[in-house]
Tab-separated table of C-alpha atoms and ligand atoms in Angstrom:
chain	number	residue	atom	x	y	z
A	1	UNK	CA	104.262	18.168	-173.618
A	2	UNK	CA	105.438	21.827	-173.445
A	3	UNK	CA	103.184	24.062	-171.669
A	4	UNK	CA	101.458	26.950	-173.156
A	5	UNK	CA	100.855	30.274	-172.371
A	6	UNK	CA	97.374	30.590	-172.885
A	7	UNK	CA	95.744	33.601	-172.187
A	8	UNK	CA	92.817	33.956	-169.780
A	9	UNK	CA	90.870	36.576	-167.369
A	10	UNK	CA	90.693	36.801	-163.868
A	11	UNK	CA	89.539	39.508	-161.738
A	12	UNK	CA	93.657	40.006	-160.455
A	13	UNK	CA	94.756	39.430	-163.807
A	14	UNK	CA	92.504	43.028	-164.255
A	15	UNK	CA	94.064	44.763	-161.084
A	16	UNK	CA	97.938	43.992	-162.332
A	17	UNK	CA	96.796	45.479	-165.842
A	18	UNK	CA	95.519	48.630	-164.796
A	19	UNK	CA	97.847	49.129	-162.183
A	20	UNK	CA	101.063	49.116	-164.523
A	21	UNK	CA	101.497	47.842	-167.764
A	22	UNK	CA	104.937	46.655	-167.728
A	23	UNK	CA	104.728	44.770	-164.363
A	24	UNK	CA	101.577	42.899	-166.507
A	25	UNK	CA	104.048	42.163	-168.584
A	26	UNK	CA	106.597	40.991	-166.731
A	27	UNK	CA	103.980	38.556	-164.812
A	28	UNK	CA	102.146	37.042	-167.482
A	29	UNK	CA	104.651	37.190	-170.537
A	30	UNK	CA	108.314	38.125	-168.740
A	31	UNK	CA	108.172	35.322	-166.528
A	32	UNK	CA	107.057	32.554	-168.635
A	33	UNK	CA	109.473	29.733	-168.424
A	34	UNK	CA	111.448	31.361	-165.486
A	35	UNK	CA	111.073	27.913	-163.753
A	36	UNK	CA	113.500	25.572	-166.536
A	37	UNK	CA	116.932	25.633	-165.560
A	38	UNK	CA	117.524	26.690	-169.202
A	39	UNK	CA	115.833	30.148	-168.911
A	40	UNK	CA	117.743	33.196	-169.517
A	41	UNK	CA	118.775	35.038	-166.627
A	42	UNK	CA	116.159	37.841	-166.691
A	43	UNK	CA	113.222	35.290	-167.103
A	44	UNK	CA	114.407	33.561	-164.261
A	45	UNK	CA	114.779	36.521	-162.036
A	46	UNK	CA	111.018	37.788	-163.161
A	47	UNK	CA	109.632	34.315	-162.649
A	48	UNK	CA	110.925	34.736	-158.720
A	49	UNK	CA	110.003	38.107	-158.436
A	50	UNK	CA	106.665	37.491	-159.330
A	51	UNK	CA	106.099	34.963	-156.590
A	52	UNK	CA	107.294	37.286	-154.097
A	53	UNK	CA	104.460	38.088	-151.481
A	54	UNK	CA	103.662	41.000	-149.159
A	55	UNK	CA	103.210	39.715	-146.115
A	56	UNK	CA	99.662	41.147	-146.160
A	57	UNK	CA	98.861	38.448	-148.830
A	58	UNK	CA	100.762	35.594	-146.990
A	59	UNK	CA	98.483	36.341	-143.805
A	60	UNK	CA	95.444	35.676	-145.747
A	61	UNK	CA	97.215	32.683	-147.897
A	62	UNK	CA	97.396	31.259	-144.151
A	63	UNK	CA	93.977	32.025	-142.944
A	64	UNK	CA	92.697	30.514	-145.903
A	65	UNK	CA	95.022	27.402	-145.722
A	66	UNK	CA	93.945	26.786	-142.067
A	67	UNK	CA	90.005	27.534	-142.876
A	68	UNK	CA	90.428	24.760	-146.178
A	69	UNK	CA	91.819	22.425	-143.701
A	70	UNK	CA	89.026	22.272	-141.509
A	71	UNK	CA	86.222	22.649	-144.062
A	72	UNK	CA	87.861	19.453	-145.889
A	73	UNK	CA	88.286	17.577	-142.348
A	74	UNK	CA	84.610	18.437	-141.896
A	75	UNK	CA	83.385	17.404	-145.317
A	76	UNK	CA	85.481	14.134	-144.926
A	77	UNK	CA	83.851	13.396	-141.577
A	78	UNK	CA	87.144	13.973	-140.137
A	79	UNK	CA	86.481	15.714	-136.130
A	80	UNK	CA	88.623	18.942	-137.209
A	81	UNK	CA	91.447	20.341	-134.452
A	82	UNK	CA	89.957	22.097	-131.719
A	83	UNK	CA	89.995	26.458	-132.606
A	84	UNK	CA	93.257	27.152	-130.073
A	85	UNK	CA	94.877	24.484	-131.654
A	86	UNK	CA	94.382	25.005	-135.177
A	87	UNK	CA	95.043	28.735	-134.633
A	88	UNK	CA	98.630	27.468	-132.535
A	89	UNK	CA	99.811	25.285	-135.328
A	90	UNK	CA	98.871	27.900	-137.721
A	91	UNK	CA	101.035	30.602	-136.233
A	92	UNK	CA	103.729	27.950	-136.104
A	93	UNK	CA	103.271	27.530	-139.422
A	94	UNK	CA	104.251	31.439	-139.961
A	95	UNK	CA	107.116	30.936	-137.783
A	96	UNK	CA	108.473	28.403	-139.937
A	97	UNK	CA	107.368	30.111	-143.183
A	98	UNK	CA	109.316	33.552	-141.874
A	99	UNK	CA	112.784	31.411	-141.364
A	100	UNK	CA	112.668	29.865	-144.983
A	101	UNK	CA	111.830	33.468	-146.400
A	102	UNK	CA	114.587	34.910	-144.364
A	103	UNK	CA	116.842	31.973	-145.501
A	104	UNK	CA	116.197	33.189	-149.319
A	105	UNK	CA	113.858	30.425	-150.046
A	106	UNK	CA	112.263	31.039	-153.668
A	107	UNK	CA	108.917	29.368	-152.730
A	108	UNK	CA	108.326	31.276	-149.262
A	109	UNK	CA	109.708	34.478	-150.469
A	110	UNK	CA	108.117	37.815	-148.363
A	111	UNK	CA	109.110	41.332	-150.230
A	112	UNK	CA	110.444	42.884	-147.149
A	113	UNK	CA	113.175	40.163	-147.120
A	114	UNK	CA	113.285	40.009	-150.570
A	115	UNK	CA	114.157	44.298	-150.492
A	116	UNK	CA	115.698	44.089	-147.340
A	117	UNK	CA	113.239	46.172	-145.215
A	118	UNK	CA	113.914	46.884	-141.722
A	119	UNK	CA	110.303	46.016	-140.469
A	120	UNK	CA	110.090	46.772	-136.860
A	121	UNK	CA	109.396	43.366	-134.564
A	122	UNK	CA	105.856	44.971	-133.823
A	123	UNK	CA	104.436	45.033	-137.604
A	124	UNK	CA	105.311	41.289	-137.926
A	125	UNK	CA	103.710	40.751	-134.624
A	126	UNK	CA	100.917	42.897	-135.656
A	127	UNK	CA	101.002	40.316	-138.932
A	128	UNK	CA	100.318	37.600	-136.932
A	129	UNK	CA	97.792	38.839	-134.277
A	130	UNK	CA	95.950	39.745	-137.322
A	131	UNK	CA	96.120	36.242	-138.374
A	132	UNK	CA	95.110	35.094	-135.080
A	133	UNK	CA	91.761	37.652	-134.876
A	134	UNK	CA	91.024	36.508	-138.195
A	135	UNK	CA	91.177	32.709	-137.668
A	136	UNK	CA	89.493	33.591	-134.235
A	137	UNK	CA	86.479	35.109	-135.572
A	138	UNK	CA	86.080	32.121	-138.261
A	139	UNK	CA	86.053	29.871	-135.252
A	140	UNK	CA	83.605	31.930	-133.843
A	141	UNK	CA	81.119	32.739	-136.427
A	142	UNK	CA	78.109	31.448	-137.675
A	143	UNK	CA	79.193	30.191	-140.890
A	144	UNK	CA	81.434	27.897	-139.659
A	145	UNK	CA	78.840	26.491	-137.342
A	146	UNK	CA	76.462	26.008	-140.342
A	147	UNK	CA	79.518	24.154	-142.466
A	148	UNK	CA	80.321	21.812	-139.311
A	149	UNK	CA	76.885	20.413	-139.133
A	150	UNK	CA	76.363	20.506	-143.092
A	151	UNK	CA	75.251	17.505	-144.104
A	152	UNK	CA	77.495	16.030	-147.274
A	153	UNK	CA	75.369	15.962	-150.270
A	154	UNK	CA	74.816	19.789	-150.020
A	155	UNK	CA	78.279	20.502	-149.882
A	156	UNK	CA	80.123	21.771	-153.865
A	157	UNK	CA	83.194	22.965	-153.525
A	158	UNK	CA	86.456	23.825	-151.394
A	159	UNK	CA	89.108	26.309	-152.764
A	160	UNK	CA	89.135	24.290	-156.176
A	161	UNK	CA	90.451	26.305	-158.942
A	162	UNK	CA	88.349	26.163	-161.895
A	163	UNK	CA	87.713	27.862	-165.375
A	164	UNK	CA	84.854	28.508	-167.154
A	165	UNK	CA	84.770	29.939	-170.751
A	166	UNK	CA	83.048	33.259	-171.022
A	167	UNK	CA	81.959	34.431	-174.186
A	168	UNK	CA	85.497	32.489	-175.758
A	169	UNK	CA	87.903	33.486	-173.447
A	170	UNK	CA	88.859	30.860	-170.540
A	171	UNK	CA	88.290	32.473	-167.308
A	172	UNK	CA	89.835	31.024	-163.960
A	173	UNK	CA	87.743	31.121	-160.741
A	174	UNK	CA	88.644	29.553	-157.060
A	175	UNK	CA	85.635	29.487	-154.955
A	176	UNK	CA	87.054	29.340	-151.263
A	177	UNK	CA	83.321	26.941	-150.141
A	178	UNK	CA	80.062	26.529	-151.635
A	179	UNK	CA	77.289	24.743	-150.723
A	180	UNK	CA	73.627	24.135	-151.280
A	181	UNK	CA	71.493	26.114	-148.070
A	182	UNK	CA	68.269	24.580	-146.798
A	183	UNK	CA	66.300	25.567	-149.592
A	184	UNK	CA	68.752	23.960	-152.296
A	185	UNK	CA	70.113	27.441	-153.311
A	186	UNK	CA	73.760	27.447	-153.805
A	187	UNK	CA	75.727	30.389	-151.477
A	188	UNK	CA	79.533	30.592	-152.116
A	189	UNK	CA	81.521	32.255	-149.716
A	190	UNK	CA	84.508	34.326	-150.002
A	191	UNK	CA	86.830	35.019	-147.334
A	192	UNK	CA	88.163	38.334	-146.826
A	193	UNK	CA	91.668	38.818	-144.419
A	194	UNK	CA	91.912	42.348	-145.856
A	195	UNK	CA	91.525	45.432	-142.940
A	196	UNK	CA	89.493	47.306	-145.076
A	197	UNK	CA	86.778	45.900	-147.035
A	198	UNK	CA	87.256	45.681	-151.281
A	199	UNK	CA	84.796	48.402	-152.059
A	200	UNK	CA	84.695	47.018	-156.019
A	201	UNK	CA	83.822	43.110	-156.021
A	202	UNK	CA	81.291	43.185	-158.397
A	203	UNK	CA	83.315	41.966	-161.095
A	204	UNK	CA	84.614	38.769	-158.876
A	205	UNK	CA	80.807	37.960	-157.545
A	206	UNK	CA	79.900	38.049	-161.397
A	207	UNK	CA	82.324	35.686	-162.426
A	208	UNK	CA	81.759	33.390	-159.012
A	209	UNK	CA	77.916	33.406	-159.846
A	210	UNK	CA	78.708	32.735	-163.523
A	211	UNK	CA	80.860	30.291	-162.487
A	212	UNK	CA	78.287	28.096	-160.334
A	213	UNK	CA	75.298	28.792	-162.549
A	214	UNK	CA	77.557	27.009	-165.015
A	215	UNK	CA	78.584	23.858	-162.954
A	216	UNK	CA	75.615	23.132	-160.863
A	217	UNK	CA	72.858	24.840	-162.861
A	218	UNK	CA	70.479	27.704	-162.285
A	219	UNK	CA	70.476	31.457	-163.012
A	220	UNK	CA	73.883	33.626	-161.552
A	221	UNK	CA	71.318	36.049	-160.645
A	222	UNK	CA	69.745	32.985	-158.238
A	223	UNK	CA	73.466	32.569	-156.858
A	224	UNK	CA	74.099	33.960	-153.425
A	225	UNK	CA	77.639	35.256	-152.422
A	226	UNK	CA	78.548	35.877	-149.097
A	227	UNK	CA	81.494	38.314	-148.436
A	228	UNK	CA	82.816	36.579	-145.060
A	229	UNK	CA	85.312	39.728	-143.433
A	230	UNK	CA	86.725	37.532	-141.056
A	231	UNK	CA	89.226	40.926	-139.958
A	232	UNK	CA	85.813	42.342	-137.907
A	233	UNK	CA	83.770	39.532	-138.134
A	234	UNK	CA	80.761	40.856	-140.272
A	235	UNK	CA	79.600	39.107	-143.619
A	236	UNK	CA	77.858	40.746	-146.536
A	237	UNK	CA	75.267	38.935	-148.827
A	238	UNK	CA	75.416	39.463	-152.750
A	239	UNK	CA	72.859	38.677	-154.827
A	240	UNK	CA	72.882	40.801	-158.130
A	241	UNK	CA	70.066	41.471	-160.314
A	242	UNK	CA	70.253	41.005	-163.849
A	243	UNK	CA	71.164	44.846	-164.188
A	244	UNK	CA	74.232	44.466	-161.363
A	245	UNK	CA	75.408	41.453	-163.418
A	246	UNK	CA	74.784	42.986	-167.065
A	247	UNK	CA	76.624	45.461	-165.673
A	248	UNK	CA	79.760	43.398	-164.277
A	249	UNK	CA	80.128	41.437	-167.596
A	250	UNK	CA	80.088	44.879	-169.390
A	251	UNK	CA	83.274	45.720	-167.353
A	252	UNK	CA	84.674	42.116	-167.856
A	253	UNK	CA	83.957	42.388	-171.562
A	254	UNK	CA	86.131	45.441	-171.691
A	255	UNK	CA	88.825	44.557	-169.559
A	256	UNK	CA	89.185	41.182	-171.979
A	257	UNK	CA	88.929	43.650	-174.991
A	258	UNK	CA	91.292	45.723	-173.621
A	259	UNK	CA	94.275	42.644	-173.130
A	260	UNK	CA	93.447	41.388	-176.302
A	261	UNK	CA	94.104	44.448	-178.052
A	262	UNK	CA	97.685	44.046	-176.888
A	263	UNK	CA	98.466	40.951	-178.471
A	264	UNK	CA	99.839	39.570	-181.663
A	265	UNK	CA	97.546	40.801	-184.438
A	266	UNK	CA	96.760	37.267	-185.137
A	267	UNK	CA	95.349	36.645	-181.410
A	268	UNK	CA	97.650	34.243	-180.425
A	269	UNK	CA	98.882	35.372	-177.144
A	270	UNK	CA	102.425	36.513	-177.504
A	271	UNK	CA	102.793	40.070	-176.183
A	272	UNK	CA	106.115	42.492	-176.757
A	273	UNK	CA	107.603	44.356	-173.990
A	274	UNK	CA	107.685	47.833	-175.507
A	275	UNK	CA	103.822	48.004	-175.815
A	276	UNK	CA	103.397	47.629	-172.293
A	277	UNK	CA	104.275	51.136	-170.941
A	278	UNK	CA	106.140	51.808	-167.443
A	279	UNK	CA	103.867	53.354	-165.130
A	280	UNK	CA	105.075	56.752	-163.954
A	281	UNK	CA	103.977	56.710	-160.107
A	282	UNK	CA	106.993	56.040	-157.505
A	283	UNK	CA	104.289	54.970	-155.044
A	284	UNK	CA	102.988	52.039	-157.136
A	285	UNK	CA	106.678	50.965	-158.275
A	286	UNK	CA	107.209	51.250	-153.978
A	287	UNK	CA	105.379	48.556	-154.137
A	288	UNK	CA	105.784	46.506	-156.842
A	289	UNK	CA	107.606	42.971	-156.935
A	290	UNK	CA	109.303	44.025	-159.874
A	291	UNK	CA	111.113	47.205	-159.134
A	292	UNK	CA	114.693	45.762	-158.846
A	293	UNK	CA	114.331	44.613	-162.601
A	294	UNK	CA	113.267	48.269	-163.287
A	295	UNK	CA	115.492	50.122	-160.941
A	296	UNK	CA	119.016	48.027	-162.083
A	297	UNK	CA	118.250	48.039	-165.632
A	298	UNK	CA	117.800	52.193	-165.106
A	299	UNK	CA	113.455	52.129	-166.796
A	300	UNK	CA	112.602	53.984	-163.375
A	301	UNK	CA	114.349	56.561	-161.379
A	302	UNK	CA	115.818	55.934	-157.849
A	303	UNK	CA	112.949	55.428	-155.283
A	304	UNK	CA	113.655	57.288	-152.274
A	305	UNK	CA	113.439	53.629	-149.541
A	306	UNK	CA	110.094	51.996	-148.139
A	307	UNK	CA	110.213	51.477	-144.497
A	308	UNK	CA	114.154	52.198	-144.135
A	309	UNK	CA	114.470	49.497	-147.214
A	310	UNK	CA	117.399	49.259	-149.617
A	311	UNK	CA	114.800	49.940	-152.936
B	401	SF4	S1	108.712	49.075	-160.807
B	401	SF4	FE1	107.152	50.515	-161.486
B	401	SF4	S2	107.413	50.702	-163.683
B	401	SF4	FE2	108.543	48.872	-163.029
B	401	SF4	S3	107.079	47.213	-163.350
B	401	SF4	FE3	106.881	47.886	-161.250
B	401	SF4	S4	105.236	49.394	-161.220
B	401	SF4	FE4	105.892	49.114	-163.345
């Protein structure tokens, strides 16, 4: 059966919108199908752009990989690898992740190979001690010493990806844990690699809490969130009130509204490239996965290099 493209909402699905139009495009609509050997050659080349990574996300994709691992060992009953170790074979793992990317691998693709930046040795080491500090302070917080001993009926959910439908329109949520507490009330919790904390997550603990109240019952305002920063080691507790999360689902409501307007006028989602305006900001197109597309097919002016890159 042929896949479709269905469309759905997701709080990164809203952060690619507003941040260009066009590279929306290109992610959800331009790159559809780029995996079949009989795509054209642009859909192909968009389909591998858009799986290039920063290597800002692939250090939390790692942290999060090595934190699943031992949250499934411990839900199994499985003794989990000691911290050192699990932090050693994690770094490894980076090591061997780095070659393939360098190698042109399309799966383990990094944007600064992929552009051909000149990173100085220091800022991938500084990649990986961040890694390390982040999987150190996991090891070493309470949370994790609450999810060894938990016992397994209270445990939900590891880094499943889900959907729920909200108000018609599918929308996909991956919970990285949650579990029931003493008190039976269900706490999700959200790891965070980022340096800086996300000062806007009110739309992605609104969909988490809608999400739970959903599968295992109760009210979202009843559903706890806890914002784990495992970069400094302090967590954050969310629990909105019914005005926080009427608020949120205004926002989500909007941002839905917003897509939809884009589409076919018969609401199927098909979406044409020349409604989906170019930004006109060098600094986000820097950035962007997509800028060779843009910069060789002449939609953006030459950007002056990132980093001593080519692009
Ligand atoms: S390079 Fe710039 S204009 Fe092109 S898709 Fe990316 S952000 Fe948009």
């Amino acid at each position: 059966m042929a896949l479709e493209n269905e469309y759905s909402w997701s709080k990164s699905r809203d952060g690619k919108f507003r941040e260009c139009l066009r590279a929306y495009w290109f992610h959800y609509y331009g790159a559809w199908g780029g995996w079949s050997r009989d795509a054209p050659e642009r859909t192909t080349a968009l389909y591998r752009l858009k799986n290039v990574r920063s290597r800002q996300m692939w250090a939390g994709d790692v942290v999060h990989r090595c934190i699943e691992r031992a949250l499934t060992n411990v839900r199994r009953g499985i003794e989990p690898l000691a911290a050192d170790a699990a932090i050693d074979a994690t770094i490894q793992t980076m090591r061997d992740e780095w070659r393939l990317s360098l190698a042109g691998s399309v799966k383990e693709r990094l944007g600064e190979h992929e552009y051909e930046i000149r990173l100085p040795d220091a800022e991938w080491q500084d990649n990986a001690d961040h890694t390390r500090q982040c999987l150190w302070n996991f090891y070493a917080s309470r949370l994790w010493e609450t999810l060894r001993k938990l016992p397994a009926e209270r445990w939900l959910e590891i880094e499943a990806l889900n959907s729920f439908d909200f108000e018609g329109t599918k929308v996909f949520v991956k919970l990285d844990v949650a579990f029931r507490d003493d008190d039976g009330r269900i706490v999700l919790i959200d790891w965070k690699t980022g340096r800086a904390p996300d000062p806007d997550h009110s739309m992605q603990v609104a969909t988490y809490a809608l999400y739970a109240a959903q599968a295992w019952g109760g009210a979202p305002t009843d559903v706890e969130t806890r914002l784990a920063h495992l970069a400094t080691g302090s967590n954050e507790s969310v629990t909105l009130s019914e005005k926080a999360l009427e608020a949120a689902l205004s926002r989500i409501r909007a941002s839905i509204r917003d897509m939809r307007q884009k589409l076919a006028p018969d609401g199927a989602n098909v979406a044409q490239e020349a409604d989906f305006p170019l930004v006109a900001d060098p600094r986000t197109c820097r950035r962007c996965n997509f800028r060779r597309v843009c910069l060789n097919e002449g939609l953006i002016p030459p950007l002056s290099p990132p980093d001593g890159g080519r692009l």
